[in-house]
XYZ file of C-alpha atoms in Angstrom:
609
model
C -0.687 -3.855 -4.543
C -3.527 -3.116 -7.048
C -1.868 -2.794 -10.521
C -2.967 0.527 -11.893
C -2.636 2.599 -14.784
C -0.602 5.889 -13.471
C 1.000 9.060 -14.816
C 4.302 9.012 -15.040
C 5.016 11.856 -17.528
C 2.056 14.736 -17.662
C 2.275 15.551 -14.138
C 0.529 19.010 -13.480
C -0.185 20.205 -16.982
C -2.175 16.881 -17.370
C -3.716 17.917 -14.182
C -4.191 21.329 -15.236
C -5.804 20.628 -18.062
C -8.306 18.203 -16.864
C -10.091 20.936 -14.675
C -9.474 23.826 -17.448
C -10.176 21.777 -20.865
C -13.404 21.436 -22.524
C -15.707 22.120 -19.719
C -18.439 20.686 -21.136
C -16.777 17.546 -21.445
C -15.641 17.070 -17.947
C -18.866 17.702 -16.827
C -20.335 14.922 -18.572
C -19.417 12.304 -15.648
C -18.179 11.936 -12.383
C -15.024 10.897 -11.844
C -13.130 8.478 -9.821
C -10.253 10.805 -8.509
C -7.983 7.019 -8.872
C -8.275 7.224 -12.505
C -5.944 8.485 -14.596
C -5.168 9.270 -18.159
C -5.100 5.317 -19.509
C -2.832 5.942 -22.483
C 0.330 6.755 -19.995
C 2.928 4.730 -19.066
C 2.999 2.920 -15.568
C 5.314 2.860 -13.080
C 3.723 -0.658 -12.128
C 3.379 -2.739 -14.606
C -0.229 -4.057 -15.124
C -1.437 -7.778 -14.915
C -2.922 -7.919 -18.669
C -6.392 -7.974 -17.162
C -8.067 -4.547 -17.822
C -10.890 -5.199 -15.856
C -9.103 -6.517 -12.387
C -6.488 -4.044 -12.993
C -8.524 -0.795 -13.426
C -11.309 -1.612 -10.607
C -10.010 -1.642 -7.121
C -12.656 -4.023 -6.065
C -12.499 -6.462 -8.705
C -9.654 -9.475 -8.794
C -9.090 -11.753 -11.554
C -11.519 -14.312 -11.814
C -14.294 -11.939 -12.538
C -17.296 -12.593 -14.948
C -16.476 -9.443 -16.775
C -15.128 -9.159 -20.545
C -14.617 -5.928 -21.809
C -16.080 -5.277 -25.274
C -15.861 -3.295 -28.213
C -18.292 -1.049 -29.905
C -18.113 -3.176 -32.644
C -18.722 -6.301 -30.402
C -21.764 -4.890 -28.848
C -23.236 -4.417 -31.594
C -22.921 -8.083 -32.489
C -24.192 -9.124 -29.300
C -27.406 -6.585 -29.613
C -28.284 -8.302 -33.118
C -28.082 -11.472 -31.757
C -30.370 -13.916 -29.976
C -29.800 -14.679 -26.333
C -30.945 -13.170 -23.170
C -27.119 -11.334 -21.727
C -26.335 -9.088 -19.035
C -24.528 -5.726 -20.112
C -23.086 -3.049 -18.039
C -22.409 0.216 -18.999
C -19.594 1.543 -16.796
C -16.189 2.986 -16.655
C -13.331 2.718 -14.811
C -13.033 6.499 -14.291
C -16.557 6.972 -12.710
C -17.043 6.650 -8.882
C -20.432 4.888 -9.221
C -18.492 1.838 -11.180
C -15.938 1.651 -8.983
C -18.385 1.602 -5.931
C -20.592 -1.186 -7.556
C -18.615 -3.252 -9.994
C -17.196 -5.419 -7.212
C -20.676 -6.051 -5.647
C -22.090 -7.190 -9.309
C -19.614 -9.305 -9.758
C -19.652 -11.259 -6.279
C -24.076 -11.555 -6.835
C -22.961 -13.098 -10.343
C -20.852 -15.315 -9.011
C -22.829 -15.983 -6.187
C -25.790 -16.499 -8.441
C -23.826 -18.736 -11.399
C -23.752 -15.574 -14.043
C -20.426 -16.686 -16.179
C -20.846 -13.521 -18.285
C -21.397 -9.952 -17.822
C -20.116 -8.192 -21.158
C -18.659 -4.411 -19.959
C -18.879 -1.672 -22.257
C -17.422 2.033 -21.282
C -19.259 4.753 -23.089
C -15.636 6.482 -22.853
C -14.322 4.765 -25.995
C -10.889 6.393 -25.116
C -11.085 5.274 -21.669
C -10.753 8.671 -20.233
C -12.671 11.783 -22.633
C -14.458 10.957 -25.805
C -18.045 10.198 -24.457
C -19.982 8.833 -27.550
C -23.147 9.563 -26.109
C -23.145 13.418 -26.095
C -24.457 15.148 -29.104
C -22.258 17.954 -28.377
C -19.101 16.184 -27.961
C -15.878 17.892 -29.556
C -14.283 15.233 -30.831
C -15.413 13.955 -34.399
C -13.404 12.506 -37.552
C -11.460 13.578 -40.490
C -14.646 13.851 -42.378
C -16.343 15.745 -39.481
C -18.685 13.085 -38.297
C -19.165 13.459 -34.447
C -18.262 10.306 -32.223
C -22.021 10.631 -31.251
C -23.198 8.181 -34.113
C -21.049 5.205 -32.666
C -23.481 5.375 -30.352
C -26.682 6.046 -32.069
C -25.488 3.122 -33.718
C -25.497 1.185 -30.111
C -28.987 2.730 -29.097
C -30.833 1.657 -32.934
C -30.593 -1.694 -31.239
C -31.892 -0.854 -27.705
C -35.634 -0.339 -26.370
C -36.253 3.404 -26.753
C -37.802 2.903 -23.141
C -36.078 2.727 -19.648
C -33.934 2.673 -18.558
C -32.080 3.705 -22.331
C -34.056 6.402 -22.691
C -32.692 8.166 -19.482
C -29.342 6.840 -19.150
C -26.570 9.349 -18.458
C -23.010 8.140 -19.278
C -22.053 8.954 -15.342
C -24.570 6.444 -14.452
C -23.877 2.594 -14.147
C -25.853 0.553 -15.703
C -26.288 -3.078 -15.550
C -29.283 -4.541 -17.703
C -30.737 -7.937 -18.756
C -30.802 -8.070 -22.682
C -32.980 -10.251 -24.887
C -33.100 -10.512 -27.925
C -35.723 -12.792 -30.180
C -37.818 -11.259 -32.856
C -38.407 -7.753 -30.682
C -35.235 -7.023 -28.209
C -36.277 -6.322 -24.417
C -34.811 -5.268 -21.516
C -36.100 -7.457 -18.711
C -34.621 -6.388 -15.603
C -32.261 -3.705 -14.931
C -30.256 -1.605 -12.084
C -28.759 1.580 -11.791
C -26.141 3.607 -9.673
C -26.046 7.022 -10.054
C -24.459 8.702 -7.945
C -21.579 6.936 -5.779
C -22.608 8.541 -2.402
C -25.771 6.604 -2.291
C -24.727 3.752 -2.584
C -26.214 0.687 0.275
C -24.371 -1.731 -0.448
C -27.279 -4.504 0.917
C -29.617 -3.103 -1.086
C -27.537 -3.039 -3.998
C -27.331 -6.578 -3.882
C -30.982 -7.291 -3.737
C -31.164 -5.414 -6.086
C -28.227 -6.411 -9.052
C -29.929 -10.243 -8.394
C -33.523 -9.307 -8.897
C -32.057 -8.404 -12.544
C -30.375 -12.134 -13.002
C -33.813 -13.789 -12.077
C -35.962 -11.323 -14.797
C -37.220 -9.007 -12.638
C -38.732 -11.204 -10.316
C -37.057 -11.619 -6.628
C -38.259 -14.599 -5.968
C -37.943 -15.912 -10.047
C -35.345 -18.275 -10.952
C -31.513 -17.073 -12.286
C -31.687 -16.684 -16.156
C -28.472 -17.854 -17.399
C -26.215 -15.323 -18.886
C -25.578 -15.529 -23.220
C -22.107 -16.156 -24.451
C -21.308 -14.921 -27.864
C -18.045 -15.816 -28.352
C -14.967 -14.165 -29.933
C -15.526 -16.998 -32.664
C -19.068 -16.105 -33.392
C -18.333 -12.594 -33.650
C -15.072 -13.094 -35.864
C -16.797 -15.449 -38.206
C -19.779 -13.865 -38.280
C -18.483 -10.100 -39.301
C -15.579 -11.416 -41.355
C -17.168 -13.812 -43.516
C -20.211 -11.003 -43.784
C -17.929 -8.359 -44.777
C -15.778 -10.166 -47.076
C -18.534 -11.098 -48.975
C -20.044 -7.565 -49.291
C -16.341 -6.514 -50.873
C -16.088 -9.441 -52.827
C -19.380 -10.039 -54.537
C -18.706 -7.699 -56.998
C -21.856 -8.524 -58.733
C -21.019 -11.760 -59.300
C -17.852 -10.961 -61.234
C -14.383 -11.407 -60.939
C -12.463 -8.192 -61.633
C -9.764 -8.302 -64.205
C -7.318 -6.676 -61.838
C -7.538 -9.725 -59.394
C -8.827 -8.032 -56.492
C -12.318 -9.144 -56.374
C -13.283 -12.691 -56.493
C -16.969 -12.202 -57.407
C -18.255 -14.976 -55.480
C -21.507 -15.343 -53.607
C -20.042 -16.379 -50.156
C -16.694 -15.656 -48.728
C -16.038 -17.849 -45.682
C -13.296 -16.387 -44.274
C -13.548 -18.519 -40.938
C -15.136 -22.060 -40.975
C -16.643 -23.896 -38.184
C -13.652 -25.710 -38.243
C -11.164 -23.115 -37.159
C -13.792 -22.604 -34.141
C -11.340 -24.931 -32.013
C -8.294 -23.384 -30.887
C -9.461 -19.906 -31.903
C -6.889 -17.075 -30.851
C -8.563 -13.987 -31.343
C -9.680 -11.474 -28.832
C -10.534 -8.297 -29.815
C -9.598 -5.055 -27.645
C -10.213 -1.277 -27.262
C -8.176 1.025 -26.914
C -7.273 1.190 -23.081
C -7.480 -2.480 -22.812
C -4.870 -2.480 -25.287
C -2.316 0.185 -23.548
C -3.295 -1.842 -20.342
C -1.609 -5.106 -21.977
C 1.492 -2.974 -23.526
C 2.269 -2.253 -20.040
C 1.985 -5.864 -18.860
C 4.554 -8.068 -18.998
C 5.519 -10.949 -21.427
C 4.825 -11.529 -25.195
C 2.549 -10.714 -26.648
C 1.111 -10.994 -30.608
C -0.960 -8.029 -31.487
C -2.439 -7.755 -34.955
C -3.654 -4.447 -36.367
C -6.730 -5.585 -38.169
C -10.325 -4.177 -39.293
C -13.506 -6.008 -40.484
C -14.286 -3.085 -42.884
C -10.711 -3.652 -44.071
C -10.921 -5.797 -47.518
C -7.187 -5.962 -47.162
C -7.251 -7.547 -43.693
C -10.018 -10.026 -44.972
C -7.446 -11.091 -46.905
C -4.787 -12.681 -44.206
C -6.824 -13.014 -41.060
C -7.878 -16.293 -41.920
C -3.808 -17.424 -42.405
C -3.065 -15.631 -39.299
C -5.749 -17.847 -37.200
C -4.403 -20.902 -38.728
C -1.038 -20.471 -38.241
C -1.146 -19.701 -34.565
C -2.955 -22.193 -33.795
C -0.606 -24.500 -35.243
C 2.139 -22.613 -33.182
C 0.911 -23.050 -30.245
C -0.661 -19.668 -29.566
C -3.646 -19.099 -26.855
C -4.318 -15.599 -27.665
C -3.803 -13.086 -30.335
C -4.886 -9.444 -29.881
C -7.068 -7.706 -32.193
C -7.133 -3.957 -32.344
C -8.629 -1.730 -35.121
C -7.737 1.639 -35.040
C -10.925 2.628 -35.794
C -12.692 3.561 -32.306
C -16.164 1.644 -33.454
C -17.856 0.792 -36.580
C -20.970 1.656 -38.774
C -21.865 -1.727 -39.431
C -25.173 -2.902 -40.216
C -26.101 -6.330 -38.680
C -29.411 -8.382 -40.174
C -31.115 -10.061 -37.439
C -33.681 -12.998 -36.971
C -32.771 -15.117 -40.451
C -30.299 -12.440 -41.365
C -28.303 -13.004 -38.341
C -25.105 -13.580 -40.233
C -25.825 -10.557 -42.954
C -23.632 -6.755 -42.786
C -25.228 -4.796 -45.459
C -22.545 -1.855 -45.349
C -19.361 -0.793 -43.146
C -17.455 2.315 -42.604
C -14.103 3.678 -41.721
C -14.936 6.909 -40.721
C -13.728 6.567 -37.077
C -10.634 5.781 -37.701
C -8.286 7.133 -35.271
C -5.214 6.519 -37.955
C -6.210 10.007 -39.833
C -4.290 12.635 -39.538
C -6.012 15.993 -37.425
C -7.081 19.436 -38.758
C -6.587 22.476 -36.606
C -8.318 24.211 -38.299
C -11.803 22.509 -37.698
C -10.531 20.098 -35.643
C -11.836 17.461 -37.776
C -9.915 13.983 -37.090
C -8.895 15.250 -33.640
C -9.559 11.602 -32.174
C -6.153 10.953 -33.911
C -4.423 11.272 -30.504
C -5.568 8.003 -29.465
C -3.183 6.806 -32.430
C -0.497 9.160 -31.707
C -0.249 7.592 -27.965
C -0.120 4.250 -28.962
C 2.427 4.883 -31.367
C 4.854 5.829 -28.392
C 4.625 2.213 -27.512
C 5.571 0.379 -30.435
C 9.079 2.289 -31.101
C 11.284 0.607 -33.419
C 8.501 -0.437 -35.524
C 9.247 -0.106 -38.787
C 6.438 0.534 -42.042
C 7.053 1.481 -45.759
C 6.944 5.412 -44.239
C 10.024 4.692 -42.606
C 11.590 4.114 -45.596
C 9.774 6.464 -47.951
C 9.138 9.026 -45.571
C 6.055 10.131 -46.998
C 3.286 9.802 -44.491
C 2.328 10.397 -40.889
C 0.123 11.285 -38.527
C -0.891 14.741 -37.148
C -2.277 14.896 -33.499
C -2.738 16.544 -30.114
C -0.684 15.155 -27.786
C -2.211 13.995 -24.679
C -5.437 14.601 -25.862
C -5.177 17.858 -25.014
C -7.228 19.739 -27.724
C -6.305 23.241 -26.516
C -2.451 22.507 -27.203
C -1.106 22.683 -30.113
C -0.221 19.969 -33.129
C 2.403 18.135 -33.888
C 4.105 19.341 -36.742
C 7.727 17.713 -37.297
C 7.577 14.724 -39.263
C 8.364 11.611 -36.706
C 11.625 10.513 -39.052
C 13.278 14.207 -37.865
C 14.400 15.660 -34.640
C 12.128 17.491 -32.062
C 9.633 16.979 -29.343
C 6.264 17.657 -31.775
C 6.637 14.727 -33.437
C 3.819 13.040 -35.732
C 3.528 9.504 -35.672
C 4.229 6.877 -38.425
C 1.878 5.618 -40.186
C 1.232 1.607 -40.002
C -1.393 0.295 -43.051
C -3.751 -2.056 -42.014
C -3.286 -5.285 -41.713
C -0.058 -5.211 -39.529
C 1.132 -7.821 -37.142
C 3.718 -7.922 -35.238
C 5.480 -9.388 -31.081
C 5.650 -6.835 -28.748
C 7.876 -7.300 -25.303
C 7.531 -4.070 -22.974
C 10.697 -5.205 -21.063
C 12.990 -5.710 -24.436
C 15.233 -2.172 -25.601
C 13.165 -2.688 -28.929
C 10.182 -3.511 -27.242
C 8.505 -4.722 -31.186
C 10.358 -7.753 -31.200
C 8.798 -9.540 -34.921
C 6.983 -7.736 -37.214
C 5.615 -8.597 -40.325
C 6.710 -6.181 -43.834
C 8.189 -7.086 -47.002
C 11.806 -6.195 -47.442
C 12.509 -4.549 -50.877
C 14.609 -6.453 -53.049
C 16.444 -3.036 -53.745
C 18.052 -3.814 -50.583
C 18.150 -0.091 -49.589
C 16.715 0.057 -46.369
C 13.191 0.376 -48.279
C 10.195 -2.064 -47.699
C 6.980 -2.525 -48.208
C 3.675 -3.463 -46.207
C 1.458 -6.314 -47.204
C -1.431 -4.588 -48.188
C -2.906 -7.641 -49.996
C -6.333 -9.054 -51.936
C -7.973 -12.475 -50.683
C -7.795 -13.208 -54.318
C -4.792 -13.073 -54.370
C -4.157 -15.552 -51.382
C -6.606 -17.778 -52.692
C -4.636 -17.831 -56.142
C -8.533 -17.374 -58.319
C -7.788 -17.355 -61.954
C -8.162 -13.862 -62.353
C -5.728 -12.963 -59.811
C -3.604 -15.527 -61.645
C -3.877 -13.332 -64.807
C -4.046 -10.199 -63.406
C -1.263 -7.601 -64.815
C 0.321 -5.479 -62.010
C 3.474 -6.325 -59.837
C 4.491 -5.782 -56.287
C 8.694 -5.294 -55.769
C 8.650 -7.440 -59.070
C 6.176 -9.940 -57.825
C 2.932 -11.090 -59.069
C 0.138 -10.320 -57.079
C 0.006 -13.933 -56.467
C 3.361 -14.793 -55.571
C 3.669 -11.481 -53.062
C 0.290 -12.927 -51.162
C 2.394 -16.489 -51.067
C 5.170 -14.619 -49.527
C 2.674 -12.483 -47.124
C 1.588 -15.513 -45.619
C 5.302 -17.653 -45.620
C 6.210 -14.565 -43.762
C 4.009 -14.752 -41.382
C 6.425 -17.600 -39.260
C 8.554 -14.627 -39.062
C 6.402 -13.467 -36.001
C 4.116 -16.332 -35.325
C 6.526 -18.973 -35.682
C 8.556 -18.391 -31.869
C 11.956 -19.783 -30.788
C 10.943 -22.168 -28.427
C 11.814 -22.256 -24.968
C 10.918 -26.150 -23.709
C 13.894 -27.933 -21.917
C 14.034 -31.519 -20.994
C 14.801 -32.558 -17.355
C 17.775 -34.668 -18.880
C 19.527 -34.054 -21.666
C 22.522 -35.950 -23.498
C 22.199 -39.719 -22.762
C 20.667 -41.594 -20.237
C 21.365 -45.056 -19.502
C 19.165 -47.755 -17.910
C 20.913 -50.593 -15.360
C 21.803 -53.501 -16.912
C 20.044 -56.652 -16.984
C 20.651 -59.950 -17.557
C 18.975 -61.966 -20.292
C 15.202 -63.043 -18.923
C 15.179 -60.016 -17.221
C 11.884 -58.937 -15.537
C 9.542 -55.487 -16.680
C 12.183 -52.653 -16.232
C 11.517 -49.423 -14.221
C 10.657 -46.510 -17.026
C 12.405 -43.554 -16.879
C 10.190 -40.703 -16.818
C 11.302 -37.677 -18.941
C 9.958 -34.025 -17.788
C 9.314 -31.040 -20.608
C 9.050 -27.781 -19.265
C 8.185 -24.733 -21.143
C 9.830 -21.140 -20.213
C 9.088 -18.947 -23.211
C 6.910 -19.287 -26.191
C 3.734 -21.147 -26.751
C 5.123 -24.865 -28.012
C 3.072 -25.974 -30.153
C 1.574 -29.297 -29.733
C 4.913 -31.831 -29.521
C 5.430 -35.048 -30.714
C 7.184 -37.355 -29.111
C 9.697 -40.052 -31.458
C 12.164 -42.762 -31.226
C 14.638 -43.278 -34.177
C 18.027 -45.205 -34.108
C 18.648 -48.808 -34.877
C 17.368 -49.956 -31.821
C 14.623 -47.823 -31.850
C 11.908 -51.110 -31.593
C 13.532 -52.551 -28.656
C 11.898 -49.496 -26.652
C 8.287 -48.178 -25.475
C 7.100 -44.712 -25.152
C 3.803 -43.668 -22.673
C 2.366 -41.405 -25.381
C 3.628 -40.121 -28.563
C 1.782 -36.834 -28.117
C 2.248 -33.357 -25.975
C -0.655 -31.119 -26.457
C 1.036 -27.666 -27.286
C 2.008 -26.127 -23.362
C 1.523 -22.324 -22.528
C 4.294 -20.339 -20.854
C 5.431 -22.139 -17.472
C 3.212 -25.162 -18.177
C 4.873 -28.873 -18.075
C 3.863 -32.447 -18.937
C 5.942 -35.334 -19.129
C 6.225 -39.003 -20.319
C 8.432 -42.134 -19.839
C 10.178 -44.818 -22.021
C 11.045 -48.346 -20.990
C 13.467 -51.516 -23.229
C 11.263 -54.194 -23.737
C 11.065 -57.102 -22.323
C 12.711 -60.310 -23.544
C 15.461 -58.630 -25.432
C 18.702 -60.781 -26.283
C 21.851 -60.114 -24.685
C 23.115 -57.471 -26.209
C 23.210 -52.882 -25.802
C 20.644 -51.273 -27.115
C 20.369 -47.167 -28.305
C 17.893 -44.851 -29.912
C 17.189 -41.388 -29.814
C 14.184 -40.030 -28.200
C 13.111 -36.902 -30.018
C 10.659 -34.074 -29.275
C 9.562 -31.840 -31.707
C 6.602 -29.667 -32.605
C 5.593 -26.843 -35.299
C 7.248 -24.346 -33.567
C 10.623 -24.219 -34.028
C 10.633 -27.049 -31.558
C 13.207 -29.804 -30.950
C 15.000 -31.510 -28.281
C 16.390 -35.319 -28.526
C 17.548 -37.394 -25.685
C 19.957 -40.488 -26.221
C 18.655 -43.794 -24.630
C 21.009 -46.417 -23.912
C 20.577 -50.774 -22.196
C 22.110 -53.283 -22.001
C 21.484 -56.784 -21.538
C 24.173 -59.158 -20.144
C 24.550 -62.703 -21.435
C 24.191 -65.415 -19.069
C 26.454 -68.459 -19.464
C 27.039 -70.333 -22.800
C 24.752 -67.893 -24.507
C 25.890 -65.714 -27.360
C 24.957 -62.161 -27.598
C 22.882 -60.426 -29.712
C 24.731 -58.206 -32.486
């Protein structure tokens, strides 16, 4: 059965309230009656795919990828012709047309159709009405995320008219002017032909032209976008004018490269929204989740050391999610490409609503996700001194929470987690935040302390070196050098390879002037944690009088295998023969296996001590 996100908890009053609440809102778009509220918990667990799990006529293997605001808007200031739909889960026109788009892609070789849903909450807060309710602490409406989408966009058809209830799939290019080549539109569910539709969806992969030839889709990858908004906005903090500060938090330097082309192998990160990331805390499995921001000069400073590291580990994927809900950031273009004059934090969901004005009432997408992640632990467990305010299921006629969350009652506030945060996360485990990543005070009174930290300080610069201030009786410099060693703590995964013999195997015997022996082929399977890539070794004092296939495992995912054999030379003396066959890897990882032969002497020959 389709995995689907499904109440479990709000029942009526959810019900209730989505034909009573904010009229205006509702109104907006048409709704798939499927859909529900994406921040519940599910009875069925999902897959991890957002995408194949929230469209009933979309499977895995689909050329979608769900993007952020923040990732559109790299994609809009970049070169490239790509294909962008605007489309939500929740609307009956998506539903009736995402699974035909994505069979005329595949039909027509389109590997990439980026998906953005106007309904940045997955359900309610629909950035492209003026009038929308919901707006930040400060009081800036959710309508400039996408003013900030539409500065990139023709002004012409079909962005001038688009409705967020409409689907929208277009063909974007972008050189010195940006175009829209080619594009199609569903607007209403009910008139749907699905033939036509078809015709249709490929006259936009061929330019506009029926007959034309398919125009490849654009990839900007997770690494272009990472190193190109990172290193921009790490600069921007850290110029400083070309001076490093005395307090050690500024580096003053020109260009910050947070990411090199060389990390562009291997890269883990993924960046998600916010329903694509309550649709992977209900899926099953592991999974590393770090709580990062571009705008955030103290995630600048680890990001880089978290990419590293789990790649070195072993790790395909790590999640990305800021807890802002988009970003004011200011992409050059043409020569500029890799510029971000200014950013902003205004969105942020981690801000604490006023019911009063309602300013910050987009803080309930926080307080849900927050119900996921309990036992985490932050410094305002400990000191008790900070939380977050919210309606509770969104619902904006209902009142606040009130009771600080580290008290008793059912209006609880949620705690407050800084930015950068990283942590494990296991839905199936009783404490389903299995590693997290905080500083322990050396009080050793239940207290600790986040890693809010300066890339100066990681770096070690010589002002940061010199720079007065402590940290739990740390230097700046020495608390970074922990921040990172700490890391392992979540990265750094038991492993969970086994060997398909273990202890000590033995080959027959042979007599001397023995032919080639049979190898022995040795299987390494992997049930748990990314490995890490292995290496395979032979120690002992015997360890020459044996061959290995390959000394190397490339690191194996979760249920992945590989294997390798080992073999005694030939022409040994008489004699028995042992060495240990060891694998190991970065990650925690090592297994040995005992190898054992011997070789009989033949007749008036001595053997071989």
């Amino acid at each position: 059965m389709k995995a689907r996100l499904k109440r479990v908890a709000f029942g009526l009053m959810a019900l209730v309230w989505a034909l009573t609440a904010l009229p205006h809102v509702a109104a907006a778009a048409t709704d798939s009656n499927s859909q529900t509220y994406p921040w519940s918990k599910v009875a069925d667990q999902t897959t991890g795919d957002y995408i194949a799990d929230s469209y009933d006529k979309v499977s895995s293997g689909h050329v979608f990828e769900s993007v952020t605001q923040e990732r559109l808007l790299d994609i809009l200031s970049s070169k490239g012709n790509y294909y962008i739909v605007f489309a939500s889960p929740k609307l009956a026109s998506s539903q009736a047309v995402l699974g035909i788009i994505n069979e005329q892609a595949q039909k027509d070789g389109i590997s990439k159709i980026y998906h953005f849903d106007p309904f940045v909450d997955g359900w309610q807060i629909d950035i492209t009405k003026s009038d929308s309710p919901f707006k930040t602490a400060n009081g800036t409406s959710v309508y400039q995320l996408w003013t900030r989408i539409t500065e990139l966009l023709p002004a012409a058809e079909p962005i001038s008219s688009y409705d967020s209830k409409d689907t929208l799939l277009f063909s974007f290019h972008n050189d010195s002017t940006p175009s829209i080549s080619a594009y199609y539109s569903l607007k209403d569910a009910a008139e749907l032909d699905a033939k036509v539709a078809a015709s249709s969806i490929a006259k936009v992969f061929r330019g506009g032209d029926s007959k034309g030839a398919v125009i490849p889709s654009g990839i900007r990858s997770d690494f272009a976008f990472f190193q190109r908004v990172y290193n921009a906005s790490a600069t921007f903090f850290n110029y400083n004018n070309g001076v490093p500060d005395a307090q050690g938090n500024r580096t003053g330097a020109a260009k910050t490269e947070i990411f090199t082309d060389a990390d562009e192998e291997g890269f883990v990160f993924h960046q998600v929204n916010f329903a694509e990331l309550i649709n992977l805390l209900n899926s099953p499995g592991e999974h590393i989740i770090f709580f990062g921001a571009s705008w955030c000069h103290n995630t600048q400073a680890i990001i880089g050391s978290v990419a590293r590291k789990a790649k070195e580990y072993g790790h395909q994927i790590v999640y990305v999610y800021d807890t802002t809900l988009g970003n004011q950031l200011t992409f050059g273009t043409g020569a500029d490409i890799n510029k971000v004059t200014a950013s902003s934090s205004a969105f942020n969901s981690r801000n604490s609503v006023n019911p009063e004005n309602g300013n910050g009432n987009i803080s309930y997408l926080y307080g849900e996700l927050v119900k996921y992640l309990g036992n985490f632990t932050t410094e305002n467990n400990s000191k008790k001194n900070n939380s977050i305010s919210y309606y509770p299921n969104g619902d904006l006629s209902a009142a606040v929470t009130a009771t600080d969350p580290w008290l008793s009652g059912s209006d609880l506030k949620a705690i407050r987690l800084q930015l950068p945060f990283l942590i494990s996360y296991n839905k199936d485990e009783a404490k389903p935040v299995t590693r997290q990543w905080l500083h322990k005070n050396v009080a050793n009174d239940g207290t600790y302390t986040e890693y809010m930290l300066e890339l100066a300080w990681v770096l070690k610069t010589p002002n940061a070196l010199t720079a007065a201030g402590s940290i739990d009786g740390l230097s700046k410099v020495d608390f970074a050098s922990e921040a990172v060693k700490a890391l392992d703590d979540v990265l750094k995964l038991d492993y969970g390879f086994i060997l398909s013999r273990t202890g000590e195997y033995t080959f027959p015997a042979a007599a001397v002037d023995y032919t080639e022996q049979k190898a022995y082929e040795v299987k390494v399977e992997n049930h748990k944690a990314p490995t890490g890539d292995l290496t395979v070794t032979l120690s002992g004092p015997n360890s020459d009088a044996f061959l290995l296939s390959k000394t190397t495992i490339e690191s194996l995912k979760v249920n992945d295998s590989d294997s390798f054999t080992i073999v005694p030379k030939t022409g040994l003396p008489a004699g028995t023969y042992k060495a240990t066959v060891t694998i190991s890897g970065s990650n925690r990882a090592q297994l040995a296996l005992g190898v054992s032969f011997t070789v009989k002497e033949s007749s008036g020959k001595k053997s071989a001590k």
